[in-house]
Coordinates of C-alpha atoms in Angstrom, one line a residue:
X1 CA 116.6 67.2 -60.0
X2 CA 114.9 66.4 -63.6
X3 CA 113.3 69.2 -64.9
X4 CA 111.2 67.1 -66.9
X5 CA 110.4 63.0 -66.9
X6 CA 109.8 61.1 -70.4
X7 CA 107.7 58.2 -69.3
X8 CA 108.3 54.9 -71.8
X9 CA 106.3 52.0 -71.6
X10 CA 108.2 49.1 -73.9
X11 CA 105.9 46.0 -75.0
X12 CA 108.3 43.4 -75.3
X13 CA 106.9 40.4 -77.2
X14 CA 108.6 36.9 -75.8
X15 CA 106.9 34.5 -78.6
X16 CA 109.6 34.8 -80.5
X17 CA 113.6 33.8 -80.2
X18 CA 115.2 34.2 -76.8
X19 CA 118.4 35.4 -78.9
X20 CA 116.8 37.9 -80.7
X21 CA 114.1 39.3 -78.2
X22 CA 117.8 39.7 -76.0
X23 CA 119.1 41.4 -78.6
X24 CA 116.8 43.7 -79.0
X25 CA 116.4 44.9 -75.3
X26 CA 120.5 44.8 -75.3
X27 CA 120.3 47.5 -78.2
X28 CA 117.3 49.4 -76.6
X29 CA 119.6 49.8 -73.4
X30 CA 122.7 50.8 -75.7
X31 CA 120.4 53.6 -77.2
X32 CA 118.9 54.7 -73.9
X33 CA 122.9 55.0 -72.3
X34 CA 124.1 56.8 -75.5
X35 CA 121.2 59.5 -75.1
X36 CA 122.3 61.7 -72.2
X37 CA 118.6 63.1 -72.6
X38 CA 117.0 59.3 -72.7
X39 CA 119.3 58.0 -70.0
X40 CA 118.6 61.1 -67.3
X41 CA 115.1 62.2 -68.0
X42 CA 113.4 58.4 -69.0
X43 CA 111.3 56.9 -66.5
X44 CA 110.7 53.0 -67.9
X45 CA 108.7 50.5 -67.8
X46 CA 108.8 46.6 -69.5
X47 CA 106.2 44.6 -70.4
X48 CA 106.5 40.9 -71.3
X49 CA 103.6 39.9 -73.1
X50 CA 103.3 36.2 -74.8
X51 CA 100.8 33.5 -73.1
X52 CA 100.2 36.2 -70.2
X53 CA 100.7 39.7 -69.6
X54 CA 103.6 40.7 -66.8
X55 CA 104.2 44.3 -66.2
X56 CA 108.0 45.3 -64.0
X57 CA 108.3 48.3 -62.0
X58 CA 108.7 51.5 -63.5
X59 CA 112.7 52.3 -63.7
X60 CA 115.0 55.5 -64.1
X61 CA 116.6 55.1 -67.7
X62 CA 120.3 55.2 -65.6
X63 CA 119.2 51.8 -64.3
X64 CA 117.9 50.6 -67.3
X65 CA 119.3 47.1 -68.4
X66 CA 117.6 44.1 -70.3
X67 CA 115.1 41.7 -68.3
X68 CA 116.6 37.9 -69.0
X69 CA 114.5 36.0 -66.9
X70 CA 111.3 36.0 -69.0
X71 CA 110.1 33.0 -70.7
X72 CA 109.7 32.1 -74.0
X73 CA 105.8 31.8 -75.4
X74 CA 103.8 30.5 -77.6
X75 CA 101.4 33.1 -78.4
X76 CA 101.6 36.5 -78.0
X77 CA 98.6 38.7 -76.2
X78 CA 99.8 41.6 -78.3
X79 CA 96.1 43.3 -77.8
X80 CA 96.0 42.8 -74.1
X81 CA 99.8 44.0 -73.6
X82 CA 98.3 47.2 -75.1
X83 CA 95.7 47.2 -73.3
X84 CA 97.7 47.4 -69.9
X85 CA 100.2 49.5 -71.4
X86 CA 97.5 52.5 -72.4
X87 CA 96.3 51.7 -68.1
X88 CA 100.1 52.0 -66.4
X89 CA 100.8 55.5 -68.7
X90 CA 97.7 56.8 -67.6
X91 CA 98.5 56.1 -64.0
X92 CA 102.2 57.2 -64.0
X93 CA 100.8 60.8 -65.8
X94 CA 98.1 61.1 -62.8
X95 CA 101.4 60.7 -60.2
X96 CA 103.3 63.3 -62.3
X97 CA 100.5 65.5 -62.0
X98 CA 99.7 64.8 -58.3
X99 CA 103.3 65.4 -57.2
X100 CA 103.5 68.4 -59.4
X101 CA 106.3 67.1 -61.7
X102 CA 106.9 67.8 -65.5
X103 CA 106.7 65.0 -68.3
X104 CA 107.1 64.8 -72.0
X105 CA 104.5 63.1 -74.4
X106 CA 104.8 59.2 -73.1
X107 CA 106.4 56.6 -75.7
X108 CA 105.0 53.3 -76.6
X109 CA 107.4 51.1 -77.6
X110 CA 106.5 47.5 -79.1
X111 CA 109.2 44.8 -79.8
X112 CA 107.0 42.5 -81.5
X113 CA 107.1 39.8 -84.3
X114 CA 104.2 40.2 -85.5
X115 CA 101.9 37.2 -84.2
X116 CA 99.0 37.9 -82.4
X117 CA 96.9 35.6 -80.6
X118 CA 94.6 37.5 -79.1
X119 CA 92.5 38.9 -81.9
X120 CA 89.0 39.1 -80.9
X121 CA 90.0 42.1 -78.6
X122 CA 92.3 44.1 -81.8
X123 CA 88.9 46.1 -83.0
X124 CA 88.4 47.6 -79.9
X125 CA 92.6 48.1 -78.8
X126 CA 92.6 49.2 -82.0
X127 CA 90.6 52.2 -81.3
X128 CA 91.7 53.1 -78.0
X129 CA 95.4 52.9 -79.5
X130 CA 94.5 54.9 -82.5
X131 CA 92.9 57.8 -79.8
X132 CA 95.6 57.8 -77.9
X133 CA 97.8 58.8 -80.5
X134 CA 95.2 61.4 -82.2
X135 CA 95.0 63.0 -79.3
X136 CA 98.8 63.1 -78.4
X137 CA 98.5 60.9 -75.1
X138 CA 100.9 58.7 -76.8
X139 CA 104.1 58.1 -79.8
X140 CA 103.3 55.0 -81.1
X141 CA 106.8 53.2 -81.6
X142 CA 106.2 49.7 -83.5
X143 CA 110.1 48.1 -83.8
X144 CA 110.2 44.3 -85.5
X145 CA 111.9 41.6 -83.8
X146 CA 113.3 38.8 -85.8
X147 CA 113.3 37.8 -89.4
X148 CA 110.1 36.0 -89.3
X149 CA 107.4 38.6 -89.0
X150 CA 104.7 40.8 -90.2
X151 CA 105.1 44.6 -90.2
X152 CA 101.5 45.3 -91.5
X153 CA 100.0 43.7 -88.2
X154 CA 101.7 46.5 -86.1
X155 CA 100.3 49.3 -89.2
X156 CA 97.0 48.8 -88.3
X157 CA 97.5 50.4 -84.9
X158 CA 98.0 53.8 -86.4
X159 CA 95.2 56.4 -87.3
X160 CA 93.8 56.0 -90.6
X161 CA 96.1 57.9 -93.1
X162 CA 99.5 56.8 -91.2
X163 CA 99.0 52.8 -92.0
X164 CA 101.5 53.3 -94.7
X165 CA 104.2 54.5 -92.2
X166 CA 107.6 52.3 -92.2
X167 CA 107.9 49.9 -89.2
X168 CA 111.8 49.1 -88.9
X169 CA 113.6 46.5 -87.0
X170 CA 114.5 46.5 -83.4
X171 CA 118.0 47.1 -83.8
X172 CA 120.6 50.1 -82.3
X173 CA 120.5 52.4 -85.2
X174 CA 116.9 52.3 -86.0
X175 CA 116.2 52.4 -82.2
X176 CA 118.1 55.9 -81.8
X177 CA 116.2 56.9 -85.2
X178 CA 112.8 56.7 -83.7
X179 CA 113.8 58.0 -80.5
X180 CA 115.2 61.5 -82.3
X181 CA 111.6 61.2 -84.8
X182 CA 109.9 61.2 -81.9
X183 CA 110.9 64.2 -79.9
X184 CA 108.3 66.9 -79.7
X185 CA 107.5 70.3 -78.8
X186 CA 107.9 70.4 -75.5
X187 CA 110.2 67.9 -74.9
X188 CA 113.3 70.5 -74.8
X189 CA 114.3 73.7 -75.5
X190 CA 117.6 73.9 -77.4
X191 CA 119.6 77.2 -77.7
X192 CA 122.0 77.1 -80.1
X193 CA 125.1 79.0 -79.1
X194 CA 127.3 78.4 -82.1
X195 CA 128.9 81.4 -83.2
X196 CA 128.5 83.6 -79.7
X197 CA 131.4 84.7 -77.7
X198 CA 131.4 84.5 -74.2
X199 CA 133.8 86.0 -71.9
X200 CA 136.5 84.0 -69.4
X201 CA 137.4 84.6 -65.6
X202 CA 140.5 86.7 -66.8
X203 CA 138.2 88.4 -69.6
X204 CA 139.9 85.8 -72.0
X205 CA 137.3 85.5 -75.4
X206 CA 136.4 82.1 -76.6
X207 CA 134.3 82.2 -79.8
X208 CA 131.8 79.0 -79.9
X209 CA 132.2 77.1 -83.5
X210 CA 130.3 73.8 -84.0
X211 CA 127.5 72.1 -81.9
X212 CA 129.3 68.7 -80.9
X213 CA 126.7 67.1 -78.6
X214 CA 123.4 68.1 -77.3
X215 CA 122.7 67.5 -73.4
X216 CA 120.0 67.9 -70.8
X217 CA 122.1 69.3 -69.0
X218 CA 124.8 70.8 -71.4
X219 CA 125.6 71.1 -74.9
X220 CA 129.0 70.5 -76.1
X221 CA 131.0 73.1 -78.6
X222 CA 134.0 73.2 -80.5
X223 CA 136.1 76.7 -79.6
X224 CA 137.8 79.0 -82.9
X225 CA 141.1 78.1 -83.7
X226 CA 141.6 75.7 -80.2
X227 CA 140.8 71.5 -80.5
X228 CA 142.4 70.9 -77.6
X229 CA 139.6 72.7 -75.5
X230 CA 135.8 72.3 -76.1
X231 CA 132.9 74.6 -74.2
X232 CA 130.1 73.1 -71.9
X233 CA 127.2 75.1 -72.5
X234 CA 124.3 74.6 -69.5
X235 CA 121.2 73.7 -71.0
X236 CA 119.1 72.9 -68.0
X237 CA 117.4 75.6 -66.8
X238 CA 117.7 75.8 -62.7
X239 CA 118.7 78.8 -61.0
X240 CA 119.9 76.6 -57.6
X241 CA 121.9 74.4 -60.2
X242 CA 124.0 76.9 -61.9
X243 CA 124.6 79.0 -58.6
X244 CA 125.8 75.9 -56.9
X245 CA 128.1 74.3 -60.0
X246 CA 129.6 78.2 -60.5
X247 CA 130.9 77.7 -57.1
X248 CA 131.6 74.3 -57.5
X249 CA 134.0 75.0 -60.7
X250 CA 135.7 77.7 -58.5
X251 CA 136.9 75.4 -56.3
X252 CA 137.4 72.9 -59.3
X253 CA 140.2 75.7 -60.7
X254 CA 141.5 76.7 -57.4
X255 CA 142.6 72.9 -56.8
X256 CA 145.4 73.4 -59.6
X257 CA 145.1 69.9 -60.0
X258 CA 147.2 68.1 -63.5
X259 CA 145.0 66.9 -65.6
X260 CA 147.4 65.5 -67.8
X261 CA 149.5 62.5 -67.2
X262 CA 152.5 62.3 -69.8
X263 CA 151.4 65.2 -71.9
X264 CA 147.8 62.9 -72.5
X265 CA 145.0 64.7 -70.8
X266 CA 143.1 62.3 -68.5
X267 CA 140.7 64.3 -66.7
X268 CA 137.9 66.5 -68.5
X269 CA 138.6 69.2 -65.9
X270 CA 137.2 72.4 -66.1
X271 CA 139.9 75.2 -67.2
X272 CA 137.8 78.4 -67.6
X273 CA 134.4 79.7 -66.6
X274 CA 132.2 81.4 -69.1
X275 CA 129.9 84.3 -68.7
X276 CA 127.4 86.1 -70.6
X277 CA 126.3 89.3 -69.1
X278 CA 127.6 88.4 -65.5
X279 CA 125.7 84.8 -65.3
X280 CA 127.4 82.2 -65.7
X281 CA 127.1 80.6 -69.6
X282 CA 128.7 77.2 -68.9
X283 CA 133.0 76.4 -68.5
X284 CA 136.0 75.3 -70.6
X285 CA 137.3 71.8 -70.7
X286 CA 140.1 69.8 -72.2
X287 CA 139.5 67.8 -75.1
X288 CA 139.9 63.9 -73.6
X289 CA 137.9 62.3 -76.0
X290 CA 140.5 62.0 -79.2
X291 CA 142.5 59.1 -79.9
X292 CA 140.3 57.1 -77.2
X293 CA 137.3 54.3 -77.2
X294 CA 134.6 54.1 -74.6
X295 CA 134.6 51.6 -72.0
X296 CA 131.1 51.1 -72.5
X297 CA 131.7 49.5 -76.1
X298 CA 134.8 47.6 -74.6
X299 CA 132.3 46.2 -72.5
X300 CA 129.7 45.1 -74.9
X301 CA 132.4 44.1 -76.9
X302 CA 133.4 41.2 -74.2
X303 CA 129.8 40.6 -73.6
X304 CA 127.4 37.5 -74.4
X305 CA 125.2 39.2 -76.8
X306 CA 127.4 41.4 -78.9
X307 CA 126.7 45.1 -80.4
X308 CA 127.6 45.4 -84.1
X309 CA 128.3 48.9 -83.5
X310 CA 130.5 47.8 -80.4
X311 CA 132.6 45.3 -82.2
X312 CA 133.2 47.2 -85.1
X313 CA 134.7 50.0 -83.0
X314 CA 136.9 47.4 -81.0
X315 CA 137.8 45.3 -84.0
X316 CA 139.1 48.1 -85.9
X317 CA 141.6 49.4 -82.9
X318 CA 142.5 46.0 -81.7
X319 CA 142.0 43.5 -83.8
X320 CA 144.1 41.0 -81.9
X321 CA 141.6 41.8 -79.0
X322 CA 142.1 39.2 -76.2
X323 CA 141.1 38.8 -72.2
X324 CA 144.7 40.0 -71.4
X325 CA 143.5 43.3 -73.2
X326 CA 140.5 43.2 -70.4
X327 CA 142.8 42.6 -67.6
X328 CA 145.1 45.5 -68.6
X329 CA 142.0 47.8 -68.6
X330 CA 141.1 46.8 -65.5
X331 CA 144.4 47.5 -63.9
X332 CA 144.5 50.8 -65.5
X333 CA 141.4 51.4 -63.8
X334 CA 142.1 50.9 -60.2
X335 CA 145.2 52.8 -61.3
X336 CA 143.4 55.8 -62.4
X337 CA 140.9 55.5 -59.0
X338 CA 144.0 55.6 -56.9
X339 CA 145.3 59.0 -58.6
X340 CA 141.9 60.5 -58.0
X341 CA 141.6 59.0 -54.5
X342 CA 145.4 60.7 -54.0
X343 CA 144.1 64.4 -54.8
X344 CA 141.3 64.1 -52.3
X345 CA 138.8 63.7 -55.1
X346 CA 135.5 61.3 -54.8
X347 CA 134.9 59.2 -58.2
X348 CA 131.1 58.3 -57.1
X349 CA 130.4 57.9 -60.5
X350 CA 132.2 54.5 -62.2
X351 CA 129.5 54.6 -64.8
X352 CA 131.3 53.2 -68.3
X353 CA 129.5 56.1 -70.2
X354 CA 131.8 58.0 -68.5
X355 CA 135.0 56.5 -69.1
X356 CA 137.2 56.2 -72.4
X357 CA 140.4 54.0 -73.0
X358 CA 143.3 56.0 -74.3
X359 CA 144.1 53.7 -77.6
X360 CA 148.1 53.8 -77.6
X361 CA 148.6 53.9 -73.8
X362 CA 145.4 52.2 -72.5
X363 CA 145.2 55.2 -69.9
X364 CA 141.6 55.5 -68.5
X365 CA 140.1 59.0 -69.2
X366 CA 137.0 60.5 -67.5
X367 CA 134.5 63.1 -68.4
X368 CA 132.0 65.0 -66.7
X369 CA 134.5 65.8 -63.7
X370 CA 132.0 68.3 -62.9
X371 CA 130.2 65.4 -60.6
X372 CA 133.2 64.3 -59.1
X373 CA 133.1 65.3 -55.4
X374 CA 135.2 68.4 -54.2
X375 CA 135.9 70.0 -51.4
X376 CA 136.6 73.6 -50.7
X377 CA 139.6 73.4 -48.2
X378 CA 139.3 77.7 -47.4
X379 CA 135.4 77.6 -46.4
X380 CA 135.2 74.0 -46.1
X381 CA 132.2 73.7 -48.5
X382 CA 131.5 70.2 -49.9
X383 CA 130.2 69.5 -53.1
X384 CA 129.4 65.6 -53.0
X385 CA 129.9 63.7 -56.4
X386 CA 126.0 63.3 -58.5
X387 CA 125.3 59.8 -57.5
X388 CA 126.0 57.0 -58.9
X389 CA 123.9 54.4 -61.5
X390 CA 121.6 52.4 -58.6
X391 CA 123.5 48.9 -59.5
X392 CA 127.1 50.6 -59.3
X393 CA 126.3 52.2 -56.0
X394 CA 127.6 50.5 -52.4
X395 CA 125.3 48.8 -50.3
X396 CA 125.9 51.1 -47.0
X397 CA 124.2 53.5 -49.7
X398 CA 121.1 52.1 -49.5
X399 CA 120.8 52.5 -44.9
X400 CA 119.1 55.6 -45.3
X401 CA 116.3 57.2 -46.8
X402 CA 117.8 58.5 -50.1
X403 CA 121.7 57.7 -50.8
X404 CA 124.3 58.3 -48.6
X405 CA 127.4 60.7 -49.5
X406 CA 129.7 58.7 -51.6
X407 CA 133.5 57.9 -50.9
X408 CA 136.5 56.3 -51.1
X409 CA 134.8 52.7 -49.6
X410 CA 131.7 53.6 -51.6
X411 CA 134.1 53.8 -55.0
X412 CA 136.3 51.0 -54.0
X413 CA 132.5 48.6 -54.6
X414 CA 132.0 50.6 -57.7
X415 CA 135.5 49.6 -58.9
X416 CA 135.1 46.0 -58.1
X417 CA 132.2 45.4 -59.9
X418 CA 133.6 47.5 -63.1
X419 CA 136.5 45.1 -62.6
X420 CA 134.3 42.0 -62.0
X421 CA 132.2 42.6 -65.4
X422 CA 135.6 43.6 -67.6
X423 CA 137.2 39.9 -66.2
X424 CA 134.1 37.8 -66.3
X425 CA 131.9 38.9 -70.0
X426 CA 130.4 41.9 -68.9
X427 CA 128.3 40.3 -66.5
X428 CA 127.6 41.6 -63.2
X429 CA 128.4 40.0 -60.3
X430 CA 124.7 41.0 -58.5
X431 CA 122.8 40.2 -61.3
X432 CA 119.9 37.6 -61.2
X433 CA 116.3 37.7 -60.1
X434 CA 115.5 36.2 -56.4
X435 CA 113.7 33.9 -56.0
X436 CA 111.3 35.4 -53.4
X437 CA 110.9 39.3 -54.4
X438 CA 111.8 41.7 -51.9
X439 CA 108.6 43.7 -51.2
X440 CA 110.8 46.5 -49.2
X441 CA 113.4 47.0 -52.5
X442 CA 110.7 46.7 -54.8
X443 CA 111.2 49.9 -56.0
X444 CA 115.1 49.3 -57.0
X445 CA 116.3 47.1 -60.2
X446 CA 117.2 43.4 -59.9
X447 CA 121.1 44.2 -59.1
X448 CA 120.5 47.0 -57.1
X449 CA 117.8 44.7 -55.2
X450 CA 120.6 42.0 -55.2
X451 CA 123.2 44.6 -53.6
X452 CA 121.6 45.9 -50.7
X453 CA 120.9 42.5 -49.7
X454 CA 124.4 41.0 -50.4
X455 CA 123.2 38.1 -52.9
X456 CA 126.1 37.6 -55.0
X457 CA 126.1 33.7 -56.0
X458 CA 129.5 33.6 -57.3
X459 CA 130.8 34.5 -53.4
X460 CA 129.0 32.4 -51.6
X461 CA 124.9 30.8 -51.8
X462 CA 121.9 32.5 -51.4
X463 CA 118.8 33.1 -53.1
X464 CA 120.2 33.2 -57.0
X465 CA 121.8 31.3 -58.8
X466 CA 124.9 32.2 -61.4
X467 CA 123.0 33.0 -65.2
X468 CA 123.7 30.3 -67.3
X469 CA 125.6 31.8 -69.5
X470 CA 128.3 33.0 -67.2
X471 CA 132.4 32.2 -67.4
X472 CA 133.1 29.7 -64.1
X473 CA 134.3 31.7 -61.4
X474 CA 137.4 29.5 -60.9
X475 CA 138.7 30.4 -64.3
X476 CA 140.2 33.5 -62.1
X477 CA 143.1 32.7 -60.3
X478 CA 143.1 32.7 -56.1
X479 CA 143.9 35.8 -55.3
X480 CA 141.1 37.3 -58.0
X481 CA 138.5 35.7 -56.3
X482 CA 139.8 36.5 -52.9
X483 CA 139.9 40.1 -53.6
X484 CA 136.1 40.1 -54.7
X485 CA 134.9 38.0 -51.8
X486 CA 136.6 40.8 -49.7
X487 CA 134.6 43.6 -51.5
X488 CA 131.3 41.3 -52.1
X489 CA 131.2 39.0 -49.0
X490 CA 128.5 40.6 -46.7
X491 CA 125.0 40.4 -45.5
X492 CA 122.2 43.0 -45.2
X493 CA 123.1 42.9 -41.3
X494 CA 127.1 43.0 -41.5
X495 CA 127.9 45.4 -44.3
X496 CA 128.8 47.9 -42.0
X497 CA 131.3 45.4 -40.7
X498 CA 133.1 44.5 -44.0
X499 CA 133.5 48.4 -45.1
X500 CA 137.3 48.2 -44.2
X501 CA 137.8 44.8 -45.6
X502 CA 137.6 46.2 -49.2
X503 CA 140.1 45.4 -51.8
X504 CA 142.3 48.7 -52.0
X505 CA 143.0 50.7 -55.2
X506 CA 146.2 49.7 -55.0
X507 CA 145.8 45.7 -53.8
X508 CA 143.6 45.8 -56.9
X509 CA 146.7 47.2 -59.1
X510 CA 149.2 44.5 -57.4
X511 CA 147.2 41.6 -57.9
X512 CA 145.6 42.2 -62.0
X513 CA 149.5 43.3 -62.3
X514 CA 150.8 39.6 -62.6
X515 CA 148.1 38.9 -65.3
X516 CA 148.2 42.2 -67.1
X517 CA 152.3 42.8 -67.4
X518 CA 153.8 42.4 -71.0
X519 CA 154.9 39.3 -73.0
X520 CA 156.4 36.9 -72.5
X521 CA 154.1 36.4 -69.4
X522 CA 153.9 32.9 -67.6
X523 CA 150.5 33.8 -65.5
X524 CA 149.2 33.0 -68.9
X525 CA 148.0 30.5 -71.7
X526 CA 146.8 30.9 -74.9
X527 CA 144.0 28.1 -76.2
X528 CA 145.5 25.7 -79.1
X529 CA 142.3 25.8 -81.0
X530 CA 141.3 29.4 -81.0
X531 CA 144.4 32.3 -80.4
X532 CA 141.5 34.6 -79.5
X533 CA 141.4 32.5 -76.0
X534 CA 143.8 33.9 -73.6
X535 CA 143.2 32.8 -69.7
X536 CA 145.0 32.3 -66.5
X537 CA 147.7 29.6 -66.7
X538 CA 145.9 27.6 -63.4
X539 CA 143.0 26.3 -65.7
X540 CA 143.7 23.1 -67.1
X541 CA 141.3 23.6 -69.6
X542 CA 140.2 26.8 -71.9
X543 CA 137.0 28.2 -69.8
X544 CA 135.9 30.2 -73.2
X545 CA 135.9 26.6 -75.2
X546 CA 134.0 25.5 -71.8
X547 CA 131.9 28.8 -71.9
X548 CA 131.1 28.5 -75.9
X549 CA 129.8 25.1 -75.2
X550 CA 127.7 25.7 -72.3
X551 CA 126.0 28.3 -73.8
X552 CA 125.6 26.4 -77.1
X553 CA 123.6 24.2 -75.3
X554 CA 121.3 26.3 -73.5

């Protein structure tokens, strides 16, 4: 449950270039997913505003991703984007308040080049802005889009005596510097443990050093004279929670399970429970995160519209970065699914913020084991893995009010789309507006949306088409696409019927096998004009040169 919602409302101006307005929302997401604060507690909504004003739904942070399907404009209603802006906050604070739930002081973001067409209406937006903020209704958050713009336009918003304050660029950095300027009293409480020692199950001390991340949920410490174990410190403050994860993590220990593999710790899995006074203070963990590089950069990385962050981090570890590097992933992650799947254990969670690549051995690591799901095989308790991001989770999922229990089936979808996205560019294979809007899954985002209904256009026709921009679908060889039309080839009606048709753990491992297996490797070519192009030997041509082109030409 979230203790307490931070509403977002981000103004999104589409006058300017498609490129850059993408790039923008890319890096807003990328800042949202890297704030375990931003990405759990934010409740969001985008506005397009350029020749008209279009509001989406309002959307968990989780789900979260960047709206391509706008059009580009010619003007941009800056005043009257504001104006509806101001209206949707004020309605989503009255349904806080009317279902009795906690929020933070709402953000309004602006991505904006500066133009604004509208500008009989800026006196009077002007003033209701300006209120807004005086009276702490709103953070103003003007970001610039593009190298063509004005910053002084988006000044004049703020009180008189602020006009002067810096508006920066719409870019990853600057985006998590506004977000940590902006916090406010009341938005958390943070205890700083550092220094306090807190007792183990066996009365084994473990004296806190260094904060290393702060969490909603925990916070993250070095321990005294120990880096190869790190304290998780609970943050959030729910009775039911900590009761029900202390007996969760007793069962977690009482498994015995190995979470090494070759002396390299793969699992973050909890080693100790801490206590302070007799209630539990949070647990012990291996450190998993050294010598390792996130998935979720790997994935940006390989992606259309790159993160400079992203590539740097790749670049610098493997320089000689190449599809086949993708492909290897990938099998290491069905791999690493079909351990967990062997100890009983529910992934539920595939979420790339979760997962890291082990940089000599390519070995997938995963953190927050806490959510995986457990069971207690003396009292036969289960504790059900935390559910999974809305356009990762299975379409059987979706039957009944609220998510089903995750499980094996449920994680074998999850892998195939992780799969599907590190093969094909980071694009995902559900992706794409309908045509027609589904009034019933209004409330879900476009993949999610896309899932439940079992539109996935590169398995068979329906009601999207593949984004422009995507690597063919025949670039993979036969049995690659036959293993995802197993695992994606359903309707809203026959889901239930294709559950047992899903491409195994270890199908998945036999078939990327051929294409991931050292050099010298025959399944494989390497394009004459750029090395960097590696793809299966079946393609007569080089799909990336194809790809390049295509989207040159958009």
């Amino acid at each position: 449950m979230i203790s307490c919602f931070i509403p977002i409302v981000v103004l999104v101006d589409t006058s300017g270039e498609r490129t850059e307005v993408l790039k923008a929302l890319y890096d807003l997401q990328y800042a949202i997913q890297d704030d375990i604060e931003l990405r759990e507690q934010s409740d969001i909504c985008v506005i397009f505003y350029g020749d008209t004003v279009h509001a989406e739904e309002f959307i968990r942070g989780v789900d979260f991703m960047p709206f391509d399907f706008f059009q580009t404009a010619d003007s941009a209603c800056l005043n009257q984007g504001l104006h509806e802006a101001l209206k949707l906050l004020a309605l989503r604070k009255k349904m806080y308040r009317t279902e009795g739930v906690n929020y933070c002081c709402p953000r309004l973001l602006v991505l904006s080049t500066g133009l604004i067409s509208d500008i009989n209406f800026k006196n009077e937006i002007c003033k209701e802005v300006r209120e807004a903020i005086n009276d702490r209704k709103i953070q103003y958050v003007p970001l610039m889009v593009g190298n063509q713009y004005d910053y002084r336009v988006l000044q004049e918003y703020y009180p008189p005596g602020n006009e002067e304050k810096d508006v920066l660029t719409a870019e990853y950095d600057n985006i998590r510097k506004v977000f940590e300027e902006t916090r406010v009293d009341g938005d958390k409480v943070i205890s700083f443990y550092d220094g306090r020692c807190f007792k183990g199950l066996k009365n084994k001390s473990y004296l806190l050093e260094e904060l290393i991340k702060y969490g909603g949920t925990y916070s993250t410490y070095s321990v005294q004279d120990n880096c190869n174990i790190m304290a998780k410190i609970i943050t959030k403050d729910d009775n039911y929670y900590r009761n029900k994860l202390e007996r969760k993590i007793r069962v977690m220990l009482s498994l015995k399970i190995n979470y090494e593999v070759n002396g390299i710790p793969v699992l973050e899995w909890p080693l100790d429970i801490l206590y302070q006074d007799g209630v539990l203070m949070g647990f012990i963990v291996p450190n998993v995160q050294r010598d390792t590089i996130a998935l979720s950069d790997i994935l940006r990385y390989t992606g259309l519209v790159h993160n400079d962050q992203s590539t740097e981090k790749v670049l610098k570890i493997y320089p000689q970065f190449t599809w086949k590097y993708s492909v290897q992933i990938a099998y290491n992650l069905a791999s690493f699914v079909d351990y967990l799947h062997s100890l009983g254990i529910i992934v539920g969670t595939l979420e790339e913020y979760y997962l890291y690549v082990h940089i000599k051995t390519g070995r997938i690591i995963y953190t927050e084991c806490e959510r995986l799901g457990v069971k207690d095989h003396v009292s036969g308790e289960e504790f059900p893995c935390e559910l999974s991001r809305l356009d990762l989770t299975a379409p059987e999922q979706f039957q009944l009010k609220g998510l089903k229990i995750a499980s094996q089936s449920t994680d074998l979808f999850s892998l195939s789309i992780q799969i599907f996205r590190l093969l094909m560019k980071n694009i995902h294979p559900f992706t794409g507006k309908p045509k027609d809007d589904i009034d019933k899954y209004s409330y879900l985002g476009i993949e999610a949306r896309n899932i439940v209904s079992g539109f996935c256009p590169y398995i068979k026709k329906c009601d999207i088409s593949v984004p422009l921009w995507s690597p063919s679908f025949e670039l993979l060889p036969d049995e690659v696409q036959s293993a995802f039309r197993k695992t994606f080839d359903y309707t809203e009606d026959t889901v239930l019927e294709t559950i047992k048709h899903r491409t195994s753990t270890k199908q998945w491992m036999k078939i990327l096998y051929h294409l991931a297996k050292v050099e010298p490797n025959e399944n494989l070519r390497t394009c004459y004009k750029n090395k960097f192009h590696v793809y299966p030997a079946h393609n007569s041509e080089c799909p990336w040169c194809k790809m390049e082109l295509q989207i040159k030409n958009l």
